[in-house]
mmCIF file of C-alpha atoms and ligand atoms in Angstrom:
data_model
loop_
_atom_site.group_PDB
_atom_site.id
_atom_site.type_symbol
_atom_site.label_atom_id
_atom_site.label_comp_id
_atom_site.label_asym_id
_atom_site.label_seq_id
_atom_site.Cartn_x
_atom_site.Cartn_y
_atom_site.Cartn_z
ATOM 1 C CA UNK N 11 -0.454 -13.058 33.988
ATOM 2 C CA UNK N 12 -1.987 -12.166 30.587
ATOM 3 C CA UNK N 13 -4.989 -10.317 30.784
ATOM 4 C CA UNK N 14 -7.662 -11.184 28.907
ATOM 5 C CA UNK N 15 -8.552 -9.064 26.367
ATOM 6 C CA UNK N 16 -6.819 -5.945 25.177
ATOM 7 C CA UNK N 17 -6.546 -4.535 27.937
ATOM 8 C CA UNK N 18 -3.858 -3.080 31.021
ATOM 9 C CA UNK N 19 -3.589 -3.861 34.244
ATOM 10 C CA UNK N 20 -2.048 -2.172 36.790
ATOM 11 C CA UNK N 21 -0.822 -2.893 40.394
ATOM 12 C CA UNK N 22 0.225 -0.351 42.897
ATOM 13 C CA UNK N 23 0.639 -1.013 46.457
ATOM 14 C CA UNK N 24 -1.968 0.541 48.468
ATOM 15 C CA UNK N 25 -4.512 3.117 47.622
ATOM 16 C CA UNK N 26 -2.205 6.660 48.421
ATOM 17 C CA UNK N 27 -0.340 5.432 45.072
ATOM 18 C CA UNK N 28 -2.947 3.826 43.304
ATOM 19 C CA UNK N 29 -4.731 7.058 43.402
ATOM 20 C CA UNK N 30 -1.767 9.357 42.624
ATOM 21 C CA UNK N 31 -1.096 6.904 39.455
ATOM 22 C CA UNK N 32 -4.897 7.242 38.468
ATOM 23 C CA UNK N 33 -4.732 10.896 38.972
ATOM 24 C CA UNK N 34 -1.616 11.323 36.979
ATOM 25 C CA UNK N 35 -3.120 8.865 34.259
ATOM 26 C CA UNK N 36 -6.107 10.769 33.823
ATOM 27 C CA UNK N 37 -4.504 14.600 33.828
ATOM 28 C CA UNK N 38 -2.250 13.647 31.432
ATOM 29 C CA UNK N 39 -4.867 12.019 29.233
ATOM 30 C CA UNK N 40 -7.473 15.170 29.852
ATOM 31 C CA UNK N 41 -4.670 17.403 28.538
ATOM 32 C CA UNK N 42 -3.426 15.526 25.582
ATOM 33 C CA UNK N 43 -7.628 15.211 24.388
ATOM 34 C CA UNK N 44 -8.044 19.012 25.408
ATOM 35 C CA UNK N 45 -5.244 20.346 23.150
ATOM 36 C CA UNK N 46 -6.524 18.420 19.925
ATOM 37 C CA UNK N 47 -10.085 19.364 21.218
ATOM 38 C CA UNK N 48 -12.072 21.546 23.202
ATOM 39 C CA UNK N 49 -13.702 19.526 25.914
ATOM 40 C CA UNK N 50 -13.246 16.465 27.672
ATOM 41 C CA UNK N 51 -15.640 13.880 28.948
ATOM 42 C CA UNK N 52 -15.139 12.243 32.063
ATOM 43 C CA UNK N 53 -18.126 10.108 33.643
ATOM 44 C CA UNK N 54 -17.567 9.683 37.719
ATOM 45 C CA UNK N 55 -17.901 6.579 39.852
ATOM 46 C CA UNK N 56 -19.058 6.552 43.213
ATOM 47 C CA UNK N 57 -18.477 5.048 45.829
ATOM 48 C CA UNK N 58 -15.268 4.884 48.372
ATOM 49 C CA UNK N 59 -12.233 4.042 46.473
ATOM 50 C CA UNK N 60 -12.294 6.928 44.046
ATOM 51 C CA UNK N 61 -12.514 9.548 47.386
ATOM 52 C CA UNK N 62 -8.718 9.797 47.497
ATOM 53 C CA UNK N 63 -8.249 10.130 43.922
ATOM 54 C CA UNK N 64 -11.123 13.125 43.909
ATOM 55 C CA UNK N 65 -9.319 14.871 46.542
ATOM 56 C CA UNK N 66 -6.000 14.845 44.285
ATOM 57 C CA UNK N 67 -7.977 16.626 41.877
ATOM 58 C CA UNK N 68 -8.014 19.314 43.894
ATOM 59 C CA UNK N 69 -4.578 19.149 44.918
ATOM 60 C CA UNK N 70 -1.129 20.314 43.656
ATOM 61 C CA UNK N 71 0.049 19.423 40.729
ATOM 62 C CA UNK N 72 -3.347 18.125 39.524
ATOM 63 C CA UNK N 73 -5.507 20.885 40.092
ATOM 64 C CA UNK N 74 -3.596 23.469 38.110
ATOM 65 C CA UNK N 75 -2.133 21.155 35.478
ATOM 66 C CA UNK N 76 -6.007 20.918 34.183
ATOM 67 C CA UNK N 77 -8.185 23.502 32.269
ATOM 68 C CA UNK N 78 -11.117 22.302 34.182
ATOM 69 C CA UNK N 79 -13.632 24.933 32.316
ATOM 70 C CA UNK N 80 -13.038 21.608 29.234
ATOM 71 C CA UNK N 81 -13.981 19.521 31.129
ATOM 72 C CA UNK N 82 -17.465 17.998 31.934
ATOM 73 C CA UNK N 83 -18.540 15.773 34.481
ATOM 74 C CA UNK N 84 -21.164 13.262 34.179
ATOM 75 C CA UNK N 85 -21.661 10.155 36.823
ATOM 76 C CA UNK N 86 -21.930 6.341 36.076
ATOM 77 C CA UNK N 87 -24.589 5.997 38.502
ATOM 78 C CA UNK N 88 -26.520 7.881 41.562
ATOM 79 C CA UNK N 89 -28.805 6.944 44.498
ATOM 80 C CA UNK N 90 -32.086 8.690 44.336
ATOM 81 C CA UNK N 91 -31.148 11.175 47.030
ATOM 82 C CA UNK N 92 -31.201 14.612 47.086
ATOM 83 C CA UNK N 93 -27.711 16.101 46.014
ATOM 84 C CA UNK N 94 -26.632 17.794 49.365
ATOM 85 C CA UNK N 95 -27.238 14.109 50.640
ATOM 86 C CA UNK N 96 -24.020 12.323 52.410
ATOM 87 C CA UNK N 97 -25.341 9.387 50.083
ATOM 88 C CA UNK N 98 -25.189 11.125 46.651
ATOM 89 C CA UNK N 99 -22.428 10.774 44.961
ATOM 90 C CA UNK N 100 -22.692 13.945 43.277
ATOM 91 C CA UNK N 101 -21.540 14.780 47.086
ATOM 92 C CA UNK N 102 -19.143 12.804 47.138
ATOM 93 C CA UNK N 103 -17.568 14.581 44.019
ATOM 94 C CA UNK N 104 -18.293 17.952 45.019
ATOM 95 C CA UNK N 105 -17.252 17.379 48.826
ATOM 96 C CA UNK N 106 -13.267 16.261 47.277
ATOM 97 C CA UNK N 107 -12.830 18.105 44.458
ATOM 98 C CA UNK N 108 -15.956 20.131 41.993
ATOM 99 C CA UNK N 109 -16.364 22.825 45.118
ATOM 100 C CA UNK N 110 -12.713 23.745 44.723
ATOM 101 C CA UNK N 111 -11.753 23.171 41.240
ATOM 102 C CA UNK N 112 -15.438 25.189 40.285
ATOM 103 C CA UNK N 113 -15.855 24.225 36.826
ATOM 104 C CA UNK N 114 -18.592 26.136 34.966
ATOM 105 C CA UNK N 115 -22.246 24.783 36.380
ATOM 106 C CA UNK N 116 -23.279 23.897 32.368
ATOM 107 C CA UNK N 117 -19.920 21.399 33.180
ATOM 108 C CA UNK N 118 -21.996 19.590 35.934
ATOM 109 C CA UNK N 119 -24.431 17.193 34.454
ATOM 110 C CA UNK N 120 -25.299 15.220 37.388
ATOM 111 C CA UNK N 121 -28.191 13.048 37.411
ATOM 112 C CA UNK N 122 -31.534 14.333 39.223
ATOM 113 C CA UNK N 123 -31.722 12.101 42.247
ATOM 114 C CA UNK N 124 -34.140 13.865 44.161
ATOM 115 C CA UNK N 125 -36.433 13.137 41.092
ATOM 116 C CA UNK N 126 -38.783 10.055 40.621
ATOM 117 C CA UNK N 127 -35.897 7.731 39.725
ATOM 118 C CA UNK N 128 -37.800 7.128 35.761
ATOM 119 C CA UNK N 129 -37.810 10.632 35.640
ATOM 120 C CA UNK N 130 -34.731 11.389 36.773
ATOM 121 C CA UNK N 131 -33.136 8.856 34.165
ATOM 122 C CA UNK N 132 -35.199 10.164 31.431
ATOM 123 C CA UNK N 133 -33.674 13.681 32.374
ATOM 124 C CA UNK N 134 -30.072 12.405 32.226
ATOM 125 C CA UNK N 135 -30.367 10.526 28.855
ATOM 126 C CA UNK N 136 -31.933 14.223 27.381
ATOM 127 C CA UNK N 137 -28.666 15.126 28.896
ATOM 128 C CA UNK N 138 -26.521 13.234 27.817
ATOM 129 C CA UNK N 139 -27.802 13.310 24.215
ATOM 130 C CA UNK N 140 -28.263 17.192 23.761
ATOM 131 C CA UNK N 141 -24.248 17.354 25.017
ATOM 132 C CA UNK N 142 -23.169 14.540 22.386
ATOM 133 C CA UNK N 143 -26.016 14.965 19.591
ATOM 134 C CA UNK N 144 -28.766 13.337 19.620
ATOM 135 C CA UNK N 145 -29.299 9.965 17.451
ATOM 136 C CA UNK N 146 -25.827 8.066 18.288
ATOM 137 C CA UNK N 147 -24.720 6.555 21.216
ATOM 138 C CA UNK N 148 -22.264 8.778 23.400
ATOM 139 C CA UNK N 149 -18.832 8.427 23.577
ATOM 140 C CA UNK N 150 -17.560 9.580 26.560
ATOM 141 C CA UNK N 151 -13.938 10.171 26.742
ATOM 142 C CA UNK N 152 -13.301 8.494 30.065
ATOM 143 C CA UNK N 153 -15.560 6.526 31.985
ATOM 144 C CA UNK N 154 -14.311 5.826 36.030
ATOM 145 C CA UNK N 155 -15.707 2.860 37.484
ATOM 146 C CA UNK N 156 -15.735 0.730 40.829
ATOM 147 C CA UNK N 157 -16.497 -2.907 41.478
ATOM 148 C CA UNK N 158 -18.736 -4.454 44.003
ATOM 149 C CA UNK N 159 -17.557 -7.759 45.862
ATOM 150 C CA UNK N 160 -20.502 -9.150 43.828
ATOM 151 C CA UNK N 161 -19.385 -7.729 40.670
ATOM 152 C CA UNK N 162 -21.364 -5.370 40.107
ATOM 153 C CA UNK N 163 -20.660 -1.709 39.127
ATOM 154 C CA UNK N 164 -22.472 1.672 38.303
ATOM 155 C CA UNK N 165 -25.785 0.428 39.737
ATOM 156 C CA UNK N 166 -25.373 -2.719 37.133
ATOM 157 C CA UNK N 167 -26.173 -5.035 39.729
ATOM 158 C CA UNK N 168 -25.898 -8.960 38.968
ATOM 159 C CA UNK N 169 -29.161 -10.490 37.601
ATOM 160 C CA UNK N 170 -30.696 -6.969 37.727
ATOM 161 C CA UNK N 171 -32.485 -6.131 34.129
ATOM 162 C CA UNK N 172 -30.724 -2.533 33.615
ATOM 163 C CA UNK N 173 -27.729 -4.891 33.111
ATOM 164 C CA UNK N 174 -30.001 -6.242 29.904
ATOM 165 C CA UNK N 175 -30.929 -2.585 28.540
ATOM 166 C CA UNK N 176 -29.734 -2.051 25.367
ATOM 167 C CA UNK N 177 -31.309 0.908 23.781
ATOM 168 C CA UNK N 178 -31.525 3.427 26.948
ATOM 169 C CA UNK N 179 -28.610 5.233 27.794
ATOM 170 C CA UNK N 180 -29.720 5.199 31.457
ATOM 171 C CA UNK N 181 -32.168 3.735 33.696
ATOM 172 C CA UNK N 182 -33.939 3.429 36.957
ATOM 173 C CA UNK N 183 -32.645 0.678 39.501
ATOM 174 C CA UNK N 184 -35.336 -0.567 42.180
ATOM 175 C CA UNK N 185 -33.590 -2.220 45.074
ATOM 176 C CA UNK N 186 -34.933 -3.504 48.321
ATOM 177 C CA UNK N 187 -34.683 -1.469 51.458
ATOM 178 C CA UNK N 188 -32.615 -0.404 53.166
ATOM 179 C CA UNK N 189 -30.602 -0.425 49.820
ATOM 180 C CA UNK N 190 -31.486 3.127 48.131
ATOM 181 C CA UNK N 191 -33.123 3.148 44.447
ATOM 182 C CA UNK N 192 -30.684 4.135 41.991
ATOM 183 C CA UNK N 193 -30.218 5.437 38.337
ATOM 184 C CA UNK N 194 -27.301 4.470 35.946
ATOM 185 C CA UNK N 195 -25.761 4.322 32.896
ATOM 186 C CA UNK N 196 -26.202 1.055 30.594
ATOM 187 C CA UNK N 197 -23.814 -1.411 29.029
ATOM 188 C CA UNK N 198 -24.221 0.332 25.963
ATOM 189 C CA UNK N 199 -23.003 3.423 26.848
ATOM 190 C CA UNK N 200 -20.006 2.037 29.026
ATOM 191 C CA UNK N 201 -18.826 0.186 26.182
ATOM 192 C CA UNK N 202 -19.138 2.876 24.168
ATOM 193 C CA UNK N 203 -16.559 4.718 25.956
ATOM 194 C CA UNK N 204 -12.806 5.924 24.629
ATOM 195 C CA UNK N 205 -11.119 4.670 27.702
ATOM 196 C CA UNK N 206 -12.602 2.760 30.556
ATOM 197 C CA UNK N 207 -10.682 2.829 34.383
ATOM 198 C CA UNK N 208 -11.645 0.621 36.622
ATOM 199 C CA UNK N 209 -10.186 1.497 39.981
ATOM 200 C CA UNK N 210 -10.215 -1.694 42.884
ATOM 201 C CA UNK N 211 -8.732 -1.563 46.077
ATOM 202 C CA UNK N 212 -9.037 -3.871 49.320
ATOM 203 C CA UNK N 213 -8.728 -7.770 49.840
ATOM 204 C CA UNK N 214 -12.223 -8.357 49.721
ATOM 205 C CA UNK N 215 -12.680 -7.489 45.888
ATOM 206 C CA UNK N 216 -9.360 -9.927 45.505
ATOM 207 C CA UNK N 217 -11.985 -13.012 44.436
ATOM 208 C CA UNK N 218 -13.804 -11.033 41.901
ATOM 209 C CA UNK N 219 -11.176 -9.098 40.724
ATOM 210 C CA UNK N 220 -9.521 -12.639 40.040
ATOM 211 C CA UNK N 221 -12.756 -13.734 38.707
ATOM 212 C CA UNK N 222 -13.084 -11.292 36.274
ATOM 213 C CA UNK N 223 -9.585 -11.687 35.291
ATOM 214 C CA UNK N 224 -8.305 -14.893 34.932
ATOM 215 C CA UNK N 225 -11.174 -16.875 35.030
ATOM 216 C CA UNK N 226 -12.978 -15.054 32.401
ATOM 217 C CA UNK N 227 -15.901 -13.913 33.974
ATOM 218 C CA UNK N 228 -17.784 -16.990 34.761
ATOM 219 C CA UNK N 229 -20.808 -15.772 36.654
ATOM 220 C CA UNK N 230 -20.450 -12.982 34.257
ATOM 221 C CA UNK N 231 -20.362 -10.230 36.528
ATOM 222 C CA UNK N 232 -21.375 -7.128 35.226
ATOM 223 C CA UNK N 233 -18.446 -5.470 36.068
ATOM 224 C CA UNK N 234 -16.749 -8.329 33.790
ATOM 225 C CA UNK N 235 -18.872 -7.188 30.953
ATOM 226 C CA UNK N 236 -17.735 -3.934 30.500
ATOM 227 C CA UNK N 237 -14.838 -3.865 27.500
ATOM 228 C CA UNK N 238 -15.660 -1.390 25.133
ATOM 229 C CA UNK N 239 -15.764 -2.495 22.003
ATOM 230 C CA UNK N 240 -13.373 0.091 20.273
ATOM 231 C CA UNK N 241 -11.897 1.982 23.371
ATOM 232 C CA UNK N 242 -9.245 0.758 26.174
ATOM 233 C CA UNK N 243 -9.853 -0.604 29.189
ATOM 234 C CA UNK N 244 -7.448 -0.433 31.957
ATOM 235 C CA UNK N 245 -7.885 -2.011 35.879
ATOM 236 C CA UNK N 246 -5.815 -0.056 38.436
ATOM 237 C CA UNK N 247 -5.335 -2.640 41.569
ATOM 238 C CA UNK N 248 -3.672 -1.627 44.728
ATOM 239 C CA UNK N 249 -1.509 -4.984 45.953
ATOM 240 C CA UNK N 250 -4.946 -6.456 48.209
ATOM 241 C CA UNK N 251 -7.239 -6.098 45.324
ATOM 242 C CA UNK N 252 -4.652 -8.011 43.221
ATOM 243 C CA UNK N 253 -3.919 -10.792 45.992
ATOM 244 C CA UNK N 254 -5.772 -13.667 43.486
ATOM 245 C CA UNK N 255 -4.095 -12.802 40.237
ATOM 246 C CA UNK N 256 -0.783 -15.102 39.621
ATOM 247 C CA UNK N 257 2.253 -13.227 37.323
ATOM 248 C CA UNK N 258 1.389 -10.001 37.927
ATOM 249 C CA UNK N 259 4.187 -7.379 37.901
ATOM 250 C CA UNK N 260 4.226 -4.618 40.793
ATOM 251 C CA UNK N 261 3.807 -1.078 39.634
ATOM 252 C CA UNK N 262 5.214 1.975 41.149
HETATM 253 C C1 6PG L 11 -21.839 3.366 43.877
HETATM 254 C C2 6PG L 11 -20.827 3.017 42.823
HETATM 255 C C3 6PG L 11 -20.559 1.554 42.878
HETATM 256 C C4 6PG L 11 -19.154 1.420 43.426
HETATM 257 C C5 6PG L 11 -18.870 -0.001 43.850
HETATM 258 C C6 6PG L 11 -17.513 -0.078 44.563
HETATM 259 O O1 6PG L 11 -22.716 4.199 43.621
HETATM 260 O O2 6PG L 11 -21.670 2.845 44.989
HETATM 261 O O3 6PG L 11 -21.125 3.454 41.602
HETATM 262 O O4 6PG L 11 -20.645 0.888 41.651
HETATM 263 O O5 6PG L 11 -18.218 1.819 42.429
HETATM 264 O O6 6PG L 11 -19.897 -0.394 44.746
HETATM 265 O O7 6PG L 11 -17.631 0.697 45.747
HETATM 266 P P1 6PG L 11 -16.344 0.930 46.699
HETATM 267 O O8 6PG L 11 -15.410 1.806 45.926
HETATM 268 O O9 6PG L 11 -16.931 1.632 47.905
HETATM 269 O O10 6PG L 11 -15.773 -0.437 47.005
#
């Protein structure tokens, strides 16, 4: 299969190894930026694939092969919850990983969910620009990102207008109950990014993932419109996730 675009794809058999090869991607990749330069980056997904790899973070040989006081944390995306909620994904995080790694608390820039969700996105973009400089778009080192059987990802849900926002660097996402409001980061700043990782896992994102693929994005599915312009972009697939794509070689 040739991907389309410049970009890698990966395939590892289940999740245990495609987590392990996405936590050995990004420590090595953390460490190379560090020594040139004194931080690093690294914007979080949510959701439940990522869990495993978060938990590896805290692990041997990852934990101690990183100099996590370089490294900052932001997140692609957050349900307005409070942050000790099971929902946040700021929790999520700081359950597998942030509580044991500790890096500094000026390393944490999570987004305010227990704020009024314009607020709280107004509060991250101050953020984000007072850590990058304000006036430019961010580039973030490494963005992580998931994909939603309906393509979406961050809170860039299909047909939704964040997925149109081209000046903000994040925004508020109103979504029907039971479905919690959200905030994320736009387009812009996702294709802004140095490197992009896309982690999907499971037979049930096999159709999109395909979608996105091989068939060049036809409902253009917003997680099919992330390719940053001058960065990479690489899609780690355990085997399931991959079950639609044709010439696809196995990793280890
Ligand atoms: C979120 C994520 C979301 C997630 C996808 C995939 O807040 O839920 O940012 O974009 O990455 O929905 O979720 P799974 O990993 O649970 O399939």
């Amino acid at each position: 299969m040739t991907p389309r675009g410049p970009h890698d794809v990966r395939v590892l058999p289940d999740i245990e190894s495609l987590s392990r090869a996405a936590a050995g991607f990004i420590v090595s990749y953390i460490q190379r930026t560090i020594s040139a330069r004194v931080r690093f980056s690294m914007v979080l997904s949510g959701g439940s694939t990522p869990k495993r790899l978060y938990e590896l973070f805290a692990s041997s040989p990852y934990r101690d092969a990183v100099d996590w006081t370089k490294v900052h944390l932001f997140w692609a995306d957050e349900r307005c919850v409070p942050p000790d909620d099971p929902e946040s994904n700021y929790t999520l995080a700081f359950d597998a990983f942030l509580n044991s790694v500790a890096p500094p608390s000026q390393n944490i820039h999570r987004i305010h969910g227990e704020e009024e969700p314009t607020a709280a996105a107004g509060l991250y973009e101050e953020d984000i620009r007072a850590f990058f400089g304000a006036g430019r778009t961010p580039v973030f080192d490494l963005v992580l990102l998931g994909a939603g059987e309906d393509g979406h990802t961050a809170s860039l849900f299909p047909n939704s207008p964040a997925v149109l926002e081209r000046t903000r660097l994040a925004v508020p996402v109103d979504l029907d109950p039971p479905n919690l409001n959200r905030v994320t980061l736009t387009l812009p700043v996702l294709n802004n990014a140095s490197h992009v990782l896309f982690l999907a896992a499971g037979r049930r994102k096999a159709g999109v993932v395909h979608e996105i693929m091989e068939d060049g994005n036809p409902k253009r599915y917003p997680a099919g419109l992330v390719k940053p312009g001058d960065g990479e972009l690489t899609w780690m697939l355990d085997r399931e996730a991959a079950g639609a794509l044709t010439g696809v070689v196995m990793g280890k």
